[in-house]
Coordinates of N, CA and C in Angstrom, one line a residue:
M9 N 11.9 -8.4 -2.3 CA 11.3 -7.6 -1.2 C 10.0 -8.3 -0.7
S10 N 9.9 -8.5 0.5 CA 8.8 -9.2 1.1 C 8.4 -8.5 2.4
I11 N 7.0 -8.5 2.6 CA 6.5 -7.9 3.9 C 5.7 -9.0 4.5
A12 N 6.0 -9.4 5.8 CA 5.2 -10.4 6.5 C 3.9 -9.8 7.0
Y13 N 2.9 -10.6 7.0 CA 1.6 -10.2 7.6 C 0.9 -11.5 8.0
R14 N -0.1 -11.3 8.9 CA -0.9 -12.4 9.4 C -2.2 -12.4 8.7
D15 N -2.7 -13.6 8.3 CA -4.0 -13.6 7.6 C -5.1 -13.7 8.7
S16 N -6.3 -14.0 8.2 CA -7.5 -14.0 9.0 C -7.5 -15.1 10.1
H17 N -6.6 -16.1 9.9 CA -6.4 -17.3 10.8 C -5.3 -17.1 11.7
G18 N -4.5 -16.0 11.6 CA -3.3 -15.7 12.4 C -2.1 -16.3 11.8
D19 N -2.2 -17.0 10.7 CA -1.0 -17.6 10.0 C -0.2 -16.5 9.3
W20 N 1.2 -16.7 9.4 CA 2.0 -15.8 8.7 C 2.0 -16.0 7.2
R21 N 1.9 -14.9 6.4 CA 1.9 -14.9 5.0 C 3.0 -13.9 4.5
T22 N 3.2 -13.9 3.2 CA 4.2 -13.0 2.6 C 3.5 -12.1 1.5
L23 N 3.7 -10.9 1.7 CA 3.3 -9.9 0.6 C 4.5 -9.5 -0.1
R24 N 4.4 -9.6 -1.4 CA 5.5 -9.2 -2.3 C 5.0 -8.0 -3.1
P25 N 5.4 -6.8 -2.7 CA 4.8 -5.6 -3.4 C 5.2 -5.7 -4.9
D26 N 4.2 -5.2 -5.7 CA 4.4 -5.3 -7.1 C 5.5 -4.4 -7.7
F27 N 5.7 -3.2 -7.1 CA 6.6 -2.3 -7.6 C 7.5 -1.8 -6.5
L28 N 8.8 -1.7 -6.8 CA 9.8 -1.1 -5.9 C 10.7 -0.2 -6.8
F29 N 10.5 1.1 -6.5 CA 11.1 2.1 -7.3 C 12.3 2.7 -6.5
I30 N 13.4 3.0 -7.2 CA 14.5 3.7 -6.6 C 14.4 5.1 -7.1
V31 N 14.4 6.1 -6.2 CA 14.2 7.5 -6.5 C 15.3 8.3 -5.9
D32 N 15.8 9.2 -6.7 CA 16.8 10.2 -6.2 C 16.1 11.4 -5.6
T33 N 16.1 11.5 -4.3 CA 15.4 12.5 -3.5 C 16.4 13.6 -3.0
E34 N 15.9 14.6 -2.3 CA 16.8 15.6 -1.7 C 17.6 15.0 -0.6
D35 N 17.0 13.9 0.0 CA 17.8 13.2 1.1 C 18.6 12.0 0.6
G36 N 18.8 12.0 -0.7 CA 19.6 10.9 -1.3 C 18.7 9.9 -2.0
V37 N 19.3 8.8 -2.4 CA 18.6 7.7 -3.1 C 17.8 6.9 -2.1
R38 N 16.5 6.8 -2.4 CA 15.6 6.0 -1.5 C 14.7 5.2 -2.3
A39 N 14.2 4.1 -1.7 CA 13.3 3.2 -2.4 C 11.8 3.6 -2.0
S40 N 11.0 3.3 -3.0 CA 9.5 3.5 -2.8 C 8.8 2.2 -3.1
I41 N 7.9 1.8 -2.3 CA 7.1 0.7 -2.5 C 5.7 1.1 -2.9
V42 N 5.2 0.6 -4.1 CA 3.9 0.9 -4.6 C 3.2 -0.5 -4.8
H43 N 2.1 -0.7 -4.2 CA 1.5 -2.0 -4.3 C 0.0 -1.8 -4.7
P44 N -0.3 -2.1 -6.0 CA -1.7 -2.1 -6.4 C -2.4 -3.4 -5.9
H45 N -3.5 -3.3 -5.2 CA -4.2 -4.5 -4.8 C -5.7 -4.1 -4.6
G46 N -6.5 -4.9 -5.2 CA -8.0 -4.7 -5.1 C -8.5 -4.8 -3.7
H47 N -9.3 -3.8 -3.3 CA -9.8 -3.8 -1.9 C -10.9 -4.9 -1.7
W48 N -11.4 -5.4 -2.9 CA -12.4 -6.5 -2.8 C -11.9 -7.9 -2.7
L49 N -10.6 -8.0 -2.8 CA -10.0 -9.4 -2.7 C -10.0 -9.8 -1.2
P50 N -10.2 -11.1 -1.0 CA -10.3 -11.6 0.4 C -9.1 -11.3 1.3
D51 N -7.9 -11.2 0.8 CA -6.7 -11.0 1.6 C -6.4 -9.5 1.7
A52 N -7.2 -8.6 1.1 CA -6.8 -7.2 1.1 C -6.6 -6.5 2.4
A53 N -7.5 -6.7 3.4 CA -7.4 -6.0 4.7 C -6.2 -6.5 5.4
W54 N -5.9 -7.8 5.4 CA -4.7 -8.3 6.1 C -3.4 -7.8 5.4
K55 N -3.4 -7.7 4.1 CA -2.2 -7.2 3.5 C -2.0 -5.7 3.8
L56 N -3.1 -4.9 3.9 CA -3.0 -3.5 4.3 C -2.5 -3.4 5.7
H57 N -3.0 -4.3 6.6 CA -2.4 -4.3 8.0 C -1.0 -4.5 8.0
G58 N -0.5 -5.5 7.2 CA 0.9 -5.8 7.1 C 1.7 -4.6 6.6
M59 N 1.2 -4.0 5.6 CA 1.9 -2.8 5.1 C 2.0 -1.7 6.1
A60 N 0.9 -1.5 6.9 CA 0.9 -0.5 7.9 C 1.9 -0.8 9.0
R61 N 2.0 -2.0 9.4 CA 2.9 -2.4 10.5 C 4.3 -2.3 10.0
F62 N 4.6 -2.7 8.7 CA 5.9 -2.6 8.1 C 6.3 -1.1 8.1
A63 N 5.4 -0.2 7.7 CA 5.7 1.2 7.7 C 6.0 1.8 9.0
E64 N 5.3 1.3 10.1 CA 5.6 1.7 11.4 C 7.0 1.5 11.8
V65 N 7.6 0.4 11.4 CA 8.9 0.0 11.8 C 10.0 0.6 10.8
Y66 N 9.7 0.5 9.5 CA 10.7 0.8 8.5 C 10.4 2.1 7.7
G67 N 9.2 2.7 7.9 CA 8.8 3.7 7.0 C 9.7 4.9 6.8
E68 N 10.5 5.3 7.8 CA 11.4 6.4 7.6 C 12.5 6.1 6.6
R69 N 12.7 4.8 6.3 CA 13.8 4.4 5.4 C 13.4 4.5 3.9
F70 N 12.1 4.7 3.7 CA 11.5 4.7 2.4 C 11.0 6.1 2.0
H71 N 11.0 6.4 0.7 CA 10.5 7.6 0.1 C 9.0 7.6 0.2
R72 N 8.4 6.5 -0.3 CA 7.0 6.3 -0.2 C 6.6 4.8 0.0
I73 N 5.5 4.6 0.7 CA 5.0 3.2 0.9 C 3.5 3.4 0.6
E74 N 3.0 2.9 -0.5 CA 1.6 3.1 -0.9 C 0.9 1.8 -1.4
A75 N -0.3 1.7 -1.0 CA -1.2 0.7 -1.6 C -2.2 1.5 -2.5
I76 N -2.5 1.0 -3.7 CA -3.5 1.6 -4.6 C -4.6 0.6 -4.9
S77 N -5.8 1.2 -4.9 CA -7.0 0.4 -5.3 C -7.9 1.3 -6.1
R78 N -8.7 0.6 -6.9 CA -9.8 1.3 -7.7 C -11.0 1.3 -6.8
V79 N -11.5 2.4 -6.4 CA -12.7 2.5 -5.6 C -13.7 3.3 -6.3
D80 N -14.9 2.7 -6.5 CA -15.9 3.4 -7.3 C -15.4 4.0 -8.6
G81 N -14.6 3.3 -9.3 CA -14.1 3.7 -10.6 C -13.0 4.7 -10.5
K82 N -12.5 5.1 -9.4 CA -11.4 6.0 -9.3 C -10.2 5.4 -8.5
L83 N -9.0 5.8 -8.9 CA -7.8 5.2 -8.2 C -7.7 6.0 -6.9
R84 N -7.4 5.2 -5.8 CA -7.2 5.8 -4.5 C -5.9 5.2 -3.9
A85 N -5.2 6.0 -3.1 CA -4.0 5.6 -2.5 C -4.0 5.7 -1.0
L86 N -3.4 4.7 -0.4 CA -3.2 4.8 1.1 C -1.7 5.0 1.2
D87 N -1.4 6.1 1.9 CA 0.0 6.5 2.1 C 0.5 6.1 3.5
F88 N 1.2 5.0 3.6 CA 1.6 4.4 4.8 C 2.7 5.1 5.5
T89 N 3.3 6.2 4.9 CA 4.3 6.9 5.6 C 3.6 7.9 6.6
L90 N 2.3 8.0 6.5 CA 1.5 8.9 7.4 C 0.9 8.1 8.6
A91 N 1.3 8.5 9.8 CA 0.8 7.8 11.0 C -0.7 7.7 11.1
E92 N -1.4 8.8 10.7 CA -2.9 8.8 10.8 C -3.5 7.8 9.8
V93 N -2.8 7.6 8.7 CA -3.3 6.6 7.7 C -3.1 5.2 8.3
R94 N -1.9 4.9 8.8 CA -1.7 3.6 9.4 C -2.7 3.3 10.5
A95 N -2.9 4.3 11.4 CA -3.9 4.1 12.5 C -5.3 3.7 12.0
K96 N -5.8 4.5 11.0 CA -7.1 4.2 10.4 C -7.2 2.8 9.8
V97 N -6.1 2.4 9.1 CA -6.1 1.1 8.4 C -6.1 0.0 9.5
L98 N -5.3 0.2 10.5 CA -5.2 -0.9 11.5 C -6.5 -1.0 12.3
N99 N -7.3 0.0 12.3 CA -8.6 0.0 13.0 C -9.7 -0.6 12.2
E100 N -9.5 -1.0 11.0 CA -10.5 -1.5 10.1 C -10.2 -3.0 9.8
W101 N -11.2 -3.8 9.7 CA -11.1 -5.2 9.3 C -11.6 -5.4 7.9
D102 N -12.1 -4.3 7.3 CA -12.5 -4.4 5.9 C -11.8 -3.5 5.0
A103 N -11.2 -3.9 4.0 CA -10.3 -3.1 3.2 C -11.0 -1.9 2.5
R104 N -12.3 -2.1 2.1 CA -13.0 -1.1 1.5 C -13.3 0.0 2.6
F105 N -13.6 -0.3 3.8 CA -13.8 0.7 4.8 C -12.4 1.5 5.1
A106 N -11.3 0.7 5.1 CA -10.1 1.4 5.2 C -9.8 2.4 4.1
C107 N -10.1 2.0 2.9 CA -9.9 2.9 1.7 C -10.8 4.1 1.8
D108 N -12.1 3.9 2.2 CA -13.0 5.0 2.4 C -12.6 6.0 3.4
R109 N -11.9 5.5 4.5 CA -11.6 6.4 5.7 C -10.2 7.0 5.5
A110 N -9.3 6.4 4.8 CA -7.9 6.8 4.9 C -7.2 7.1 3.5
S111 N -7.9 6.7 2.4 CA -7.2 7.0 1.1 C -7.5 8.4 0.6
V112 N -6.6 8.7 -0.4 CA -6.8 10.0 -1.1 C -6.8 9.7 -2.6
A113 N -7.2 10.6 -3.4 CA -7.2 10.4 -4.9 C -5.8 10.2 -5.3
Y114 N -5.6 9.3 -6.2 CA -4.2 8.9 -6.6 C -3.8 9.9 -7.7
S115 N -2.6 10.3 -7.7 CA -2.1 11.2 -8.8 C -0.7 10.7 -9.1
L116 N -0.3 10.8 -10.4 CA 1.0 10.4 -10.8 C 2.0 11.5 -10.4
R117 N 2.8 11.3 -9.3 CA 3.7 12.3 -8.8 C 5.1 12.0 -9.3
W118 N 5.3 11.0 -10.0 CA 6.6 10.7 -10.5 C 6.7 10.7 -12.0
N119 N 7.9 10.4 -12.5 CA 8.1 10.3 -13.9 C 8.1 8.8 -14.3
H120 N 7.2 8.0 -13.7 CA 7.2 6.6 -14.0 C 5.8 6.2 -14.5
A121 N 5.2 7.1 -15.3 CA 3.9 6.9 -15.7 C 3.7 5.6 -16.4
S122 N 4.6 5.1 -17.3 CA 4.4 3.9 -18.0 C 4.3 2.7 -17.0
A123 N 5.1 2.7 -16.0 CA 5.1 1.6 -15.0 C 3.7 1.6 -14.3
F124 N 3.2 2.8 -14.0 CA 2.0 2.9 -13.3 C 0.8 2.4 -14.2
V125 N 0.9 2.7 -15.4 CA -0.2 2.2 -16.3 C -0.2 0.7 -16.3
C126 N 1.0 0.0 -16.2 CA 1.0 -1.4 -16.1 C 0.4 -1.9 -14.8
A127 N 0.7 -1.1 -13.7 CA 0.1 -1.5 -12.4 C -1.4 -1.4 -12.4
F128 N -1.9 -0.4 -13.1 CA -3.4 -0.3 -13.1 C -4.0 -1.3 -13.9
C129 N -3.3 -1.9 -14.9 CA -3.9 -3.0 -15.7 C -4.1 -4.2 -14.8
I130 N -3.3 -4.4 -13.8 CA -3.5 -5.5 -12.9 C -4.8 -5.3 -12.1
L131 N -5.2 -4.1 -11.9 CA -6.4 -3.8 -11.1 C -7.6 -3.9 -12.0
G132 N -7.5 -4.2 -13.2 CA -8.6 -4.2 -14.1 C -9.0 -2.9 -14.6
A133 N -8.1 -1.9 -14.7 CA -8.4 -0.6 -15.1 C -8.7 -0.5 -16.6

């Protein structure tokens, strides 16, 4: 699974989300993308833009599309299935500002707790 995005120079790059979960929903089996990525990293804003644009086009095909970051010691999530989140992220050029304006407190809403623990280790949790 890859998501194309443009970096700060306008060059095409590839984002490979860390987690792709297959979930049995009321609407049938659907995939969910969960990508933990530190908002302080230099490519963070550009990757968030790529995820937002991907979700604009393909979001209805997925159960969830989320980026997760640790902000001020707490896990925060950007839910790219929501148009207002995508708009706020695309209006920001700094990933921290995007997280401050559009993220919500992250909660474990699935039965994949062990996988999420591994994801948070990547973030330095």
